[in-house]
Each structure stands twice: as structure tokens, then as C-alpha cells.
């Protein structure tokens, strides 16, 4: 018997119209856990590195994490994996909500699509009955509208539906997959879904999941609930409000946006407004937020309520969470009311709420600079809000200049030329990042931004504070109950970290300490993404309920696999290295591993080189960031080493 997982994947070939229920190899669970781990292995095995993202040979995987469907709190992530049209590397965007548990209860750990459908279709998974159904009548419909129409058509109000909007159908590089209470948005995975002709996937599942040792497992789950309660009564002092508690950043609850509005850049990462926030704006924004926020909502089996239903008069209700509250407002130099209104249309179109506003602001900056002309923008309104709506409509339809901007700032700048590249100044590995431009280089963040395989700088940080506490008293107070540290040395790193002087950024944390800290952050994210646990309860916030010391018990009791800390760390290393190998085989090299040039005002080329060298060495990679044969062999990945050797990647790069 398989525990925690179903032991079956759905394999759907859209070219042939075939559907198969395929038993999976339990050994792969031991090696890679599930979710992101097994997705990476499948992508490596099945998709040759030369494959274009829009080739029928590219695959699109909707995976549940290993512990999804068990009573583990906040364990509800769908991990969507494919090759990204934006970066050309592996994409793995995640969504919370209810889709993944429903898929598990229908009896599947993953749905794997290959090929392309000649017509627009949707897939209806109703426990053992799976159908490919015509969706031509849904062409051009909004993502939430599509979900509702499908539920009505199926007469199944409880079906969970993941759908694309017009942006995905038109292969817009920032197209998202929307799912009512969450979305998988980054790296253009919605464009791949649209390219395959999939408008939506509807799921209804009513089966059980087996737990190896249920009574003990429930005890652990109850401990997590109790800990969440304790933490909610004891926010971390001395950090910005969104980092004080647990969950995804609680933007829907918070009104105080001084930190975001004054520290993040407005426009296309163009301008900081240091004196923006004041009492009058706070009052106005509070009124706006409270008037449109119908209620706070949670994902499956989670008490945190990070999201909110937003109802703006005259337009239909939608879900919002996290920093997307501010992205449109700040990109357009506008106010919060505008942000809430345009986000509804953008959600129906199915676009990434982080990249899209920046791309539109980029278009307007090019226009102001004379690089885009009146001819390019013919018919554009004169007011900024009107211009944003106008650009959004054109981008998702790929009309006129929208057809160029739909490829994101990196590719659009190359197509436009005439100096447009200088305005695409906020990319890492061809992908738009959060609009941050900072002063002093932080060595830990330098490494996370440069080397992260997730490729966007949101959600890669975690349990080590982002900045030092000003006083020793505060630091001592913080480390007192810091049970999550994998090793006591991290407490010392924090205690010694000063705001100024010798023990401050950029030379402290030292190179070796920075590598240690990044490895810890990465470890937690890779484990979460394999188990399907929300980062908001584990890898992202300070002092979360899940950590490296209790995760092995969760895995062992749920799955029956004998897992200890050493085994879990080895599985993390294997998954992390495998993902690196996938991208290395697609051409990723050291030269690609750099933050935007102006991300920090002060840069330290020598230190940055040392940081990369030390990080690569720690990981068992060579100076180009390519895993060595020996390190691959140690991780049971000898077949990966062989492949890289045959392609001349290991031999040529290491000699
Ligand atoms: S912490 Fe927030 S985002 Fe995460 S599962 Fe819970 S409600 Fe969803």
C-alpha cells in the first residue's frame, strides 16, 4: 500500500487524445520526495534539452506535493512545471487554494500533459472518470468566468478548476494559471497551457488518502496548530509588520504600507518615493481597502486567511493576496483604488500581477523617452490609468505594440532596440523581478538572487532575518526560542551581525556564513516545494511551525518511509542539484547568475566573485556552476553525470 501519495499519475497526450493512469515507482519518492522533486526528475528524463517551450514535446506537469491531502496544516500546493517561454529554463510556479488536495482525492499525484490539442479543450477529472472535453465555447472567457461556466456545465459546484484567461490562450509570456483562491503566475506557465490548447482542468475527488501511522501523525498536526496559535499571539518584535507573523505576507489584513511604498520603487522600478506615506494617505487607503475587502479567506486546511475576496462596485468579485495589492498602483504612480480595479480585469485575463504592471510601465517609459512613438501607441488615452487599461487589453490580445510587450521586458527590449534595453533594467535570467533598488549589497541576498533556480526573487528568502537587529538585547531575545535553526552556529551569525562597522554588510555575514545561510533557506524551500507545504508556514516567515527538525517525523509518519534529518538533507541536495543539472543542460552558466546591475548602488565585484565561487564549491559544482561528476555520483545521480559528460558539458567545462 502507498501512504500519503496515491501512487498514480495521469498521463494525457493531447495530440493523440489518449489518457492513461500510470503507476509510479515508490523508489522515486524515497529519492526525490514528490512535488517539485519528482517533477524535475520527469522533466530531465522526458524532455530533451533542445526542446522549445512551445514544442509539442515540452510537457506541462500539475503536481501535488507529497503531503498534500494529509491533515498536515497548510499543505495544499500544486507545483506546475514546464520549460518557460520567458527564461527558456525550467519553470516551477506554485499555487495554493484547493486544487491539489482535490486532485489527490481523485486518485492522482500528478497530471502530465504532452503534445498539443488542435482545438481548445478542458479536462474533467472526476475520480476514475477522466475526459477531454471541447472548450471552444470558452474561447476568450475570463479565468474565473471559465471556472464558473465549467462548474455549471458539469453540474458540479464542488469541482476545483484551474483555468487560463485570454493571455494564456494568446501565449503571453506572463500568462498565469488562475484557480479561484490562488494562482500559479510566474515564468509564463499559462502560455504553455494555452499553447497546448488547454483552457482548464476541472477536478472532483472523493477518495481517501492513507496515512502510515495516523494517530501519531495527527498529534504532530495538532502541535503545528498549537504553535500557530502561540505565534499569532507573539509576533516577532523589531521587524517590519509583514514579517512579524506567519503566513504569506498579510497584505490583505494590513493597512500600514509605509514600508512597501517608500522602499520599493514605483513605475518600472524607476523611482523611490521616500516621503510618500502620511496619515492622510493611510486613512484614504484604509477606507478603500475596507470598502472592497468582502472577507478574508484561506487555502485548504489552513487557519491563516492570507487572501481576501475583493468586490469593487460594478465589477465581479475576485481573490487577491500578498504584494499584488500594490503592484498596479505603484507601477502606474496611482492610488490603491485603481490597483484594486485593474487587478480584477488582469485576473480574468490571467496574467502575473508582478510582471505585468512592470511591463506596462516599461512601455510607457519607452514612450516618454521617444523610443516608442505615437504611431506605436495610436489610440492610447492621455491619462495614466486609461493607458494602463489600454496596454493591458493590447498585451493580452497581442495587438499592435501589445504583441511585443507580451514577451516581457527582456525580449520586448531586444525587439524594439533603439536603446530600449536600458529600460529593461530589473531582470534576472530574462525575468522581471520585484522593483527593488537598494543601497548596500547584502551578501546573502546577492547569492539568493543570482543563483536561485526559482528565478524570481520573491519567496526565496526565509528564516534568517533580512537585516540585523540594532541592539544586542534584541538579538539575544530573538535567538532565545529560535528552535528552527539547523545548527547552533546560525545563532552566533545573527548575534554578531551589526548594522554598521566591521561586522556589517557587505563583508558580514562572511562569505562562508552567507553560503551556510543560503543553503538553509534553499533547503527549506526545496523541501516545502516537494511536500506541497505552503512557504508561508515554513520556508518564508521567521520562526515557522515547520522546520528541519520536525519535517522528518511528518514524512516518516505520513509515508512510512524511514526518514531522518540526514536523509532529508540528502533528498534536498539531490533535488537542488538535479534542478541545476536540468538548467545547465539548457545552457545556464555562471555568466547568467547576476542580479540587475543597479539592484544595489554599491557593488563589490571581487566579493561577489568570491561569494559565487564559495557557493558553487559548497554545492559540489565547478566554477561555472555545473555539478561535478563526483557530486552527482554521491547523490545517486550518476546517470545525470553520464548524460552531461556525453554532451561534453562536464568534460569541457571542468577541464
Ligand atoms: S499560510 Fe496563507 S497562503 Fe499559505 S496555505 Fe495558509 S492561507 Fe494559504
XYZ file of C-alpha atoms and ligand atoms in Angstrom:
663
model
C 0.000 0.000 0.000
C 1.174 3.568 -0.759
C 0.843 6.115 2.011
C 0.394 9.907 1.678
C 0.618 9.610 -2.093
C -1.769 7.804 -4.419
C 0.948 6.047 -6.412
C -0.648 7.031 -9.736
C -0.128 9.782 -12.288
C -2.474 10.764 -15.078
C -0.690 10.919 -18.420
C -2.568 12.847 -21.089
C -1.325 13.033 -24.671
C -3.198 15.913 -26.256
C -2.049 15.171 -29.791
C -3.394 11.634 -29.692
C -6.212 12.358 -27.274
C -5.106 9.498 -25.014
C -5.489 9.278 -21.242
C -3.595 6.766 -19.108
C -3.487 6.109 -15.373
C 0.107 5.094 -14.711
C 1.513 3.567 -11.513
C 4.612 5.367 -10.226
C 7.837 3.951 -8.836
C 7.928 4.192 -4.997
C 11.728 4.355 -5.111
C 11.428 7.787 -6.738
C 9.511 9.035 -3.704
C 12.353 7.943 -1.452
C 14.886 9.678 -3.670
C 13.007 12.859 -4.612
C 10.046 13.030 -2.176
C 7.371 14.339 -4.580
C 6.072 17.640 -5.992
C 8.957 19.679 -7.330
C 11.454 16.847 -6.742
C 9.746 14.257 -8.919
C 8.659 16.915 -11.444
C 12.306 17.790 -12.031
C 13.235 14.152 -12.495
C 10.398 13.681 -15.020
C 11.397 16.783 -16.974
C 15.009 15.582 -17.061
C 14.029 12.109 -18.224
C 11.458 13.007 -20.816
C 12.147 16.354 -22.409
C 15.329 16.720 -24.459
C 17.182 19.953 -23.648
C 16.794 21.283 -27.204
C 13.002 21.329 -26.842
C 11.354 24.727 -27.343
C 8.805 25.743 -24.680
C 6.055 25.812 -27.313
C 7.000 22.468 -28.836
C 4.519 19.604 -28.502
C 7.418 17.709 -26.902
C 7.509 20.088 -23.953
C 5.476 18.729 -21.057
C 3.306 20.509 -18.520
C 3.032 18.896 -15.104
C 0.463 19.682 -12.428
C 1.811 18.002 -9.319
C 0.577 17.670 -5.787
C 3.187 17.757 -3.050
C 3.923 14.538 -1.176
C 1.953 15.500 1.956
C -0.950 17.202 0.154
C -4.253 15.636 1.083
C -2.994 14.553 4.500
C -4.133 16.550 7.548
C -0.799 18.453 7.590
C -1.771 22.101 8.084
C -1.346 24.390 5.073
C -0.224 21.551 2.854
C -2.096 22.329 -0.348
C 0.360 23.349 -3.061
C 0.088 22.490 -6.742
C 3.518 22.672 -8.353
C 3.284 23.387 -12.083
C 6.404 22.570 -14.062
C 7.431 23.089 -17.669
C 10.032 24.930 -19.747
C 9.420 28.670 -19.571
C 8.983 30.760 -22.721
C 10.301 33.735 -20.733
C 13.576 32.316 -19.408
C 13.839 29.196 -21.615
C 14.794 27.395 -18.388
C 12.721 25.190 -16.109
C 9.710 26.943 -14.591
C 8.016 25.804 -11.427
C 5.250 28.072 -10.269
C 3.043 27.107 -7.389
C -0.499 27.729 -6.323
C -2.302 27.169 -3.048
C -6.071 27.042 -2.814
C -7.886 23.734 -3.125
C -6.824 22.216 -6.446
C -4.017 19.893 -5.292
C -5.932 18.214 -2.416
C -8.878 17.646 -4.760
C -6.563 16.017 -7.325
C -5.121 13.710 -4.676
C -8.615 12.756 -3.515
C -9.449 11.958 -7.148
C -6.617 9.423 -7.008
C -3.660 11.129 -8.722
C -0.347 12.596 -7.602
C 0.280 14.396 -10.890
C -1.292 15.178 -14.236
C 1.303 15.199 -17.017
C 0.383 16.732 -20.367
C 2.318 16.234 -23.581
C 1.523 17.059 -27.206
C -0.948 19.709 -28.313
C -4.658 19.689 -28.876
C -5.797 21.042 -32.264
C -8.838 22.656 -30.572
C -9.335 24.379 -27.262
C -10.247 21.733 -24.672
C -10.727 21.276 -20.971
C -10.045 18.176 -18.941
C -12.631 16.838 -16.491
C -11.198 14.569 -13.808
C -13.998 13.060 -11.776
C -12.323 10.368 -9.645
C -11.676 7.460 -12.031
C -13.533 9.030 -14.925
C -11.349 11.369 -16.957
C -12.455 13.109 -20.138
C -11.035 15.573 -22.627
C -13.932 17.900 -23.468
C -14.424 20.571 -26.075
C -13.819 24.119 -24.801
C -14.255 26.121 -27.989
C -17.281 27.834 -26.425
C -14.959 29.091 -23.660
C -12.571 30.813 -26.039
C -11.767 34.320 -24.805
C -13.564 33.849 -21.489
C -12.024 35.114 -18.273
C -10.304 32.659 -15.945
C -12.848 32.884 -13.101
C -15.722 33.100 -15.575
C -14.456 29.900 -17.208
C -14.321 28.106 -13.865
C -17.909 29.087 -13.112
C -19.173 28.088 -16.572
C -17.468 24.702 -16.300
C -18.943 24.024 -12.858
C -22.385 24.843 -14.218
C -21.867 22.724 -17.331
C -20.725 19.763 -15.237
C -23.398 20.418 -12.604
C -20.615 20.007 -10.087
C -20.374 23.086 -7.839
C -17.616 21.453 -5.771
C -15.236 20.908 -8.704
C -11.927 22.730 -8.377
C -10.966 24.419 -11.631
C -7.584 25.741 -12.768
C -8.021 27.875 -15.883
C -6.268 30.321 -18.151
C -7.719 33.543 -19.480
C -7.146 35.267 -22.796
C -3.458 35.857 -22.005
C -2.746 32.129 -21.799
C -4.704 31.426 -24.969
C -2.580 34.034 -26.758
C 0.686 32.699 -25.324
C 1.528 35.896 -23.464
C 4.806 35.239 -21.653
C 3.436 36.457 -18.354
C 0.222 34.415 -18.532
C -0.869 32.812 -15.282
C -2.990 29.831 -14.324
C -5.819 31.001 -12.072
C -7.642 28.877 -9.613
C -10.153 30.973 -7.683
C -8.305 31.191 -4.410
C -4.800 31.160 -5.803
C -2.781 31.315 -8.985
C 0.453 29.970 -10.437
C 1.729 33.067 -12.116
C 5.428 33.326 -12.710
C 7.508 32.438 -15.778
C 4.744 32.079 -18.369
C 3.354 28.675 -17.471
C -0.127 29.867 -18.514
C 1.272 30.457 -22.013
C 2.413 26.832 -22.226
C -1.026 25.686 -21.048
C -2.600 27.833 -23.772
C -0.147 26.586 -26.369
C -1.213 23.040 -25.585
C -4.838 24.071 -26.123
C -5.886 23.506 -22.503
C -8.370 26.098 -21.318
C -8.942 24.486 -17.934
C -8.642 21.427 -15.745
C -11.626 20.607 -13.534
C -11.242 18.107 -10.708
C -13.548 16.390 -8.276
C -12.162 13.798 -5.889
C -13.854 11.907 -3.089
C -11.376 9.154 -2.235
C -9.256 8.764 0.886
C -5.525 9.106 1.377
C -3.801 6.519 3.552
C -1.511 7.602 6.373
C 1.111 5.134 7.601
C 0.811 5.990 11.322
C -2.301 8.148 11.612
C -2.609 8.682 15.382
C 0.968 9.931 15.788
C 0.677 11.965 12.604
C -2.414 13.743 13.940
C -0.527 14.613 17.093
C 2.142 16.358 15.016
C -0.522 18.236 13.060
C -2.129 19.381 16.296
C 1.262 20.573 17.538
C 1.525 22.749 14.424
C -1.906 24.235 15.076
C -0.994 24.969 18.675
C 2.291 26.567 17.621
C 0.469 28.769 15.060
C -1.765 29.958 17.880
C 1.221 30.737 20.110
C 2.995 32.614 17.311
C -0.084 34.623 16.421
C -0.174 35.857 19.996
C 3.543 36.609 19.898
C 4.598 38.481 16.744
C 8.344 38.893 16.244
C 9.295 42.345 17.548
C 11.637 44.700 15.712
C 10.846 43.594 12.147
C 8.555 45.152 9.543
C 4.845 44.306 10.104
C 4.560 41.782 7.229
C 7.417 39.718 8.691
C 6.209 39.685 12.268
C 3.653 36.902 11.890
C 3.168 33.678 9.964
C 1.577 33.048 6.577
C 2.058 34.748 3.254
C 2.674 38.465 3.775
C -0.594 39.609 5.341
C -1.240 42.432 2.894
C -4.980 41.934 2.955
C -5.131 42.499 6.701
C -2.538 45.253 6.944
C -3.202 48.845 6.119
C 0.185 50.300 7.021
C 2.087 50.301 3.701
C 4.790 52.768 4.647
C 7.499 50.163 4.208
C 6.476 48.983 0.723
C 5.530 52.351 -0.718
C 8.690 54.082 0.464
C 11.232 51.318 -0.047
C 10.041 49.605 -3.233
C 10.334 51.518 -6.498
C 7.389 52.970 -8.406
C 6.961 52.737 -12.197
C 9.141 50.160 -13.891
C 11.487 50.074 -10.899
C 12.196 53.705 -11.683
C 11.664 55.985 -8.744
C 11.571 55.789 -4.972
C 9.074 57.982 -3.134
C 10.715 58.363 0.234
C 8.115 60.702 1.719
C 5.026 59.168 0.205
C 3.315 57.750 3.260
C 1.432 60.030 5.654
C -1.631 59.978 7.877
C -3.919 61.287 5.148
C -2.896 58.558 2.679
C -3.152 55.910 5.367
C -6.737 56.974 6.111
C -7.652 57.064 2.440
C -6.106 53.652 1.702
C -7.700 52.138 4.782
C -11.102 53.304 3.631
C -10.509 51.943 0.101
C -9.258 48.577 1.345
C -12.031 48.077 3.854
C -14.721 49.092 1.381
C -13.714 46.463 -1.226
C -12.463 43.642 1.016
C -15.532 41.428 1.463
C -13.836 38.839 3.660
C -10.520 37.194 4.372
C -10.064 33.659 3.031
C -7.699 30.732 3.488
C -6.383 27.917 1.362
C -7.321 24.291 2.062
C -6.775 23.208 5.676
C -5.139 26.387 6.889
C -6.261 28.910 9.507
C -4.115 31.799 8.259
C -6.517 33.666 5.931
C -3.851 35.329 3.794
C -6.131 36.082 0.853
C -9.216 38.237 0.520
C -12.285 38.384 -1.658
C -12.346 41.758 -3.340
C -15.628 43.250 -4.566
C -15.334 46.573 -6.310
C -18.768 48.018 -7.189
C -19.684 47.314 -10.791
C -17.167 44.506 -11.403
C -17.179 40.881 -10.364
C -15.568 39.559 -7.197
C -12.054 38.131 -7.296
C -9.336 36.910 -4.930
C -6.241 38.885 -4.060
C -3.328 38.268 -1.752
C 0.160 39.417 -0.940
C 2.055 42.231 -2.650
C -0.167 42.179 -5.751
C -2.264 44.656 -3.751
C 0.311 47.318 -4.613
C 1.901 46.321 -7.917
C -0.523 48.049 -10.322
C -0.907 51.076 -8.067
C 2.817 51.648 -7.782
C 3.643 50.849 -11.415
C 1.128 53.484 -12.540
C 2.040 56.084 -9.855
C -1.631 55.909 -8.958
C -3.753 55.134 -5.901
C -4.997 51.982 -4.222
C -8.489 52.180 -5.685
C -7.036 51.904 -9.207
C -4.932 48.895 -8.147
C -7.981 47.021 -6.879
C -9.982 47.810 -10.012
C -7.437 46.892 -12.675
C -6.359 43.737 -10.810
C -9.832 42.280 -11.367
C -9.538 42.605 -15.148
C -5.964 41.298 -15.035
C -7.064 38.269 -13.001
C -9.766 37.429 -15.543
C -7.234 37.799 -18.361
C -4.915 35.563 -16.330
C -1.658 37.487 -16.047
C 1.100 37.614 -13.462
C 0.394 40.528 -11.121
C 4.106 41.143 -10.545
C 5.491 41.218 -14.106
C 2.530 42.689 -15.976
C 2.374 46.121 -14.280
C 6.112 46.474 -14.744
C 5.883 45.610 -18.434
C 3.167 48.233 -18.902
C 5.201 50.853 -17.014
C 8.187 49.890 -19.189
C 6.088 50.538 -22.330
C 5.090 53.975 -21.051
C 8.666 54.833 -20.125
C 9.781 53.957 -23.640
C 7.035 56.203 -24.983
C 8.087 59.092 -22.744
C 11.668 58.585 -23.890
C 10.616 58.723 -27.547
C 11.679 55.136 -28.195
C 8.075 54.115 -28.759
C 6.219 56.625 -30.921
C 2.702 57.989 -31.326
C 2.352 55.518 -34.161
C 3.192 52.604 -31.841
C 0.685 53.912 -29.301
C -2.029 55.066 -31.724
C -5.347 55.332 -29.900
C -3.860 55.323 -26.386
C -5.753 57.532 -23.882
C -3.962 60.501 -22.351
C -4.417 59.673 -18.647
C -2.156 57.136 -16.912
C -4.907 54.891 -15.579
C -6.544 54.787 -19.009
C -3.172 53.983 -20.539
C -2.685 51.018 -18.211
C -6.076 49.552 -19.133
C -5.349 50.203 -22.804
C -1.969 48.483 -22.632
C -3.344 45.552 -20.646
C -6.031 44.940 -23.278
C -3.471 45.073 -26.086
C -0.951 42.841 -24.355
C -3.383 40.014 -23.660
C -4.760 40.240 -27.220
C -1.271 40.609 -28.688
C -2.464 43.576 -30.685
C -0.027 46.162 -32.109
C 2.621 47.141 -29.557
C 0.929 44.724 -27.159
C 2.254 41.866 -29.278
C 5.810 42.986 -28.471
C 5.224 43.816 -24.804
C 3.522 40.445 -24.345
C 7.002 38.897 -24.472
C 8.121 40.612 -21.261
C 10.639 43.415 -20.863
C 13.736 41.379 -21.795
C 12.532 40.094 -25.157
C 10.478 43.223 -25.943
C 13.541 45.428 -25.416
C 15.510 43.307 -27.877
C 12.723 43.505 -30.447
C 12.280 47.273 -30.045
C 16.009 48.158 -29.966
C 16.851 51.897 -30.126
C 18.174 51.817 -26.567
C 15.130 50.076 -25.060
C 17.444 47.543 -23.379
C 18.479 50.164 -20.811
C 14.869 50.307 -19.610
C 14.691 46.541 -19.097
C 16.871 47.003 -16.051
C 15.185 44.840 -13.488
C 15.643 41.323 -14.842
C 17.405 38.230 -13.592
C 17.733 35.449 -16.141
C 15.402 37.351 -18.538
C 12.638 37.649 -15.946
C 11.148 40.748 -14.275
C 11.818 40.991 -10.567
C 10.261 42.909 -7.710
C 11.003 46.606 -8.147
C 13.735 46.930 -5.558
C 16.764 49.147 -5.864
C 18.832 49.193 -2.704
C 21.936 50.796 -1.238
C 24.433 48.393 0.276
C 24.961 44.891 -1.078
C 23.691 42.125 1.181
C 25.861 39.037 0.524
C 23.109 36.541 1.403
C 20.651 38.193 -0.953
C 23.305 38.523 -3.639
C 23.617 34.739 -3.656
C 19.904 34.049 -3.485
C 19.102 36.455 -6.323
C 21.954 35.253 -8.510
C 21.739 31.509 -8.128
C 18.081 30.830 -7.326
C 16.545 28.345 -9.723
C 13.081 29.703 -8.955
C 14.348 32.729 -10.870
C 12.166 35.278 -9.200
C 13.293 36.931 -6.036
C 10.006 36.544 -4.237
C 9.771 33.588 -1.912
C 13.411 32.635 -1.891
C 14.285 34.198 1.395
C 13.282 32.783 4.702
C 14.061 32.032 8.258
C 17.219 34.068 8.728
C 16.288 37.742 9.315
C 16.654 40.071 6.352
C 18.524 42.696 8.382
C 20.432 42.799 11.678
C 18.642 43.827 14.855
C 20.039 47.143 16.136
C 20.779 46.085 19.730
C 22.341 43.026 21.356
C 19.339 42.823 23.658
C 17.002 42.395 20.677
C 19.288 39.771 19.136
C 19.515 37.785 22.346
C 15.788 37.935 22.683
C 15.344 36.682 19.115
C 17.691 33.687 19.377
C 16.269 32.570 22.740
C 13.459 30.455 21.284
C 14.933 30.003 17.787
C 14.315 26.264 17.612
C 14.226 26.221 13.806
C 17.990 26.663 13.283
C 19.576 23.560 11.723
C 22.735 24.294 13.718
C 23.567 26.489 16.725
C 26.135 28.398 14.647
C 23.339 30.374 12.986
C 22.525 31.984 16.327
C 26.072 33.249 16.561
C 25.916 34.582 12.986
C 22.894 36.655 13.977
C 24.210 37.754 17.366
C 27.382 39.129 15.775
C 25.657 40.836 12.834
C 25.825 44.628 13.237
C 24.149 47.447 11.353
C 27.428 49.278 10.901
C 31.152 48.670 11.215
C 33.260 45.602 10.558
C 30.510 43.107 11.210
C 28.007 44.569 8.786
C 27.091 44.174 5.120
C 28.688 43.581 2.692
C 31.522 41.701 4.460
C 29.393 40.249 7.228
C 27.915 37.677 7.204
C 31.226 36.444 5.811
C 31.415 34.525 2.547
C 31.249 31.144 4.268
C 28.466 32.213 6.613
C 26.469 33.590 3.677
C 26.758 30.274 1.887
C 25.578 28.441 5.020
C 22.599 30.755 5.419
C 21.587 30.480 1.760
C 21.843 26.712 1.937
C 19.462 26.681 4.900
C 16.969 28.964 3.117
C 17.147 26.851 -0.035
C 16.825 23.626 1.864
C 13.542 24.690 3.427
C 12.111 25.945 0.137
C 13.067 22.787 -1.738
C 11.550 20.590 0.969
C 8.333 22.642 1.058
C 8.029 22.535 -2.704
C 8.448 18.761 -2.722
C 5.985 18.203 0.136
C 3.452 20.811 -1.035
C 3.610 22.782 2.220
C 2.880 26.487 1.879
C 6.059 28.551 2.256
C 4.000 30.867 4.471
C 4.121 28.259 7.227
C 7.641 27.057 6.653
C 10.404 28.482 4.487
C 9.275 32.114 4.239
C 8.467 33.528 7.710
C 10.622 33.863 10.796
C 10.156 31.081 13.353
C 7.615 28.949 11.472
C 5.872 25.784 12.696
C 7.580 23.512 10.137
C 11.349 23.160 10.209
C 14.167 20.738 9.545
C 13.788 19.101 12.965
C 10.107 18.155 12.719
C 9.860 17.538 8.966
C 11.451 14.058 9.099
C 8.737 12.895 11.517
C 5.996 14.327 9.301
C 7.381 12.432 6.316
C 8.014 9.174 8.183
C 4.632 9.045 9.905
C 2.694 10.017 6.782
C 4.508 7.884 4.204
C 6.047 5.030 6.191
C 9.428 5.937 4.665
C 12.124 5.833 7.314
C 13.319 9.441 7.142
C 15.744 11.234 9.442
C 17.345 14.674 9.193
C 20.385 13.388 7.339
C 18.198 11.566 4.819
C 16.013 14.612 4.287
C 19.019 16.857 3.757
C 20.355 14.391 1.202
C 17.000 14.361 -0.644
C 17.051 18.177 -0.680
C 20.588 18.219 -2.081
C 19.600 15.685 -4.727
C 16.586 17.748 -5.806
C 18.501 21.004 -5.793
C 21.375 19.524 -7.825
C 19.018 17.805 -10.268
C 17.255 21.101 -10.956
C 20.617 22.740 -11.540
C 21.518 19.947 -13.953
C 18.275 20.474 -15.894
C 19.083 24.161 -16.340
C 22.769 23.565 -17.033
C 21.729 21.209 -19.810
C 19.608 24.096 -21.154
C 22.694 26.329 -21.218
C 22.668 28.067 -17.804
C 26.171 29.191 -16.786
C 27.872 31.468 -14.269
C 27.537 34.494 -16.566
C 23.742 34.265 -16.162
C 23.920 34.315 -12.372
C 23.808 38.011 -11.647
C 21.324 40.423 -10.163
C 20.267 43.530 -12.120
C 23.274 45.873 -12.465
C 21.654 48.614 -10.380
C 19.974 46.384 -7.819
C 22.420 47.758 -5.245
C 24.016 51.163 -5.560
C 27.290 49.863 -4.118
C 28.706 46.763 -5.786
C 31.777 44.716 -4.856
C 32.950 42.686 -7.881
C 35.711 40.884 -6.005
C 33.474 39.912 -3.096
C 30.683 38.871 -5.466
C 33.089 36.567 -7.326
C 34.209 35.059 -4.015
C 30.615 34.501 -2.972
C 29.783 32.666 -6.182
C 32.982 30.591 -6.005
C 32.280 29.571 -2.413
C 28.631 28.791 -3.098
C 29.441 26.624 -6.107
C 32.146 24.797 -4.168
C 29.825 24.158 -1.234
C 27.261 22.705 -3.630
C 29.784 20.447 -5.356
C 29.719 22.416 -8.596
C 32.588 23.726 -10.682
C 33.422 27.392 -11.266
C 30.815 27.630 -13.997
C 28.076 26.390 -11.666
C 27.978 22.920 -13.236
C 27.622 19.961 -10.845
C 30.755 17.820 -10.840
C 30.696 14.145 -11.725
C 31.684 13.209 -8.172
C 28.947 15.255 -6.526
C 26.339 13.812 -8.879
C 27.508 10.286 -8.132
C 27.280 10.918 -4.383
C 23.648 11.933 -4.841
C 22.642 8.795 -6.800
C 22.651 10.882 -9.959
C 25.371 9.038 -11.881
C 23.062 8.852 -14.911
C 22.868 12.656 -14.898
C 26.677 12.872 -14.828
C 26.862 10.437 -17.724
C 24.441 12.491 -19.782
C 26.299 15.750 -19.075
C 29.553 14.023 -19.925
C 28.198 12.665 -23.196
C 27.096 16.147 -24.148
C 30.577 17.464 -23.362
C 29.224 19.717 -20.621
C 31.089 18.179 -17.702
C 34.307 17.385 -19.562
C 34.586 20.661 -21.431
C 33.552 22.902 -18.606
C 35.640 21.261 -15.902
C 38.884 20.984 -17.773
S -0.495 30.386 5.047
Fe -1.852 31.622 3.747
S -1.158 31.233 1.614
Fe -0.350 29.618 2.982
S -1.811 27.938 2.902
Fe -2.346 29.218 4.640
S -3.881 30.669 3.846
Fe -2.831 29.776 2.075
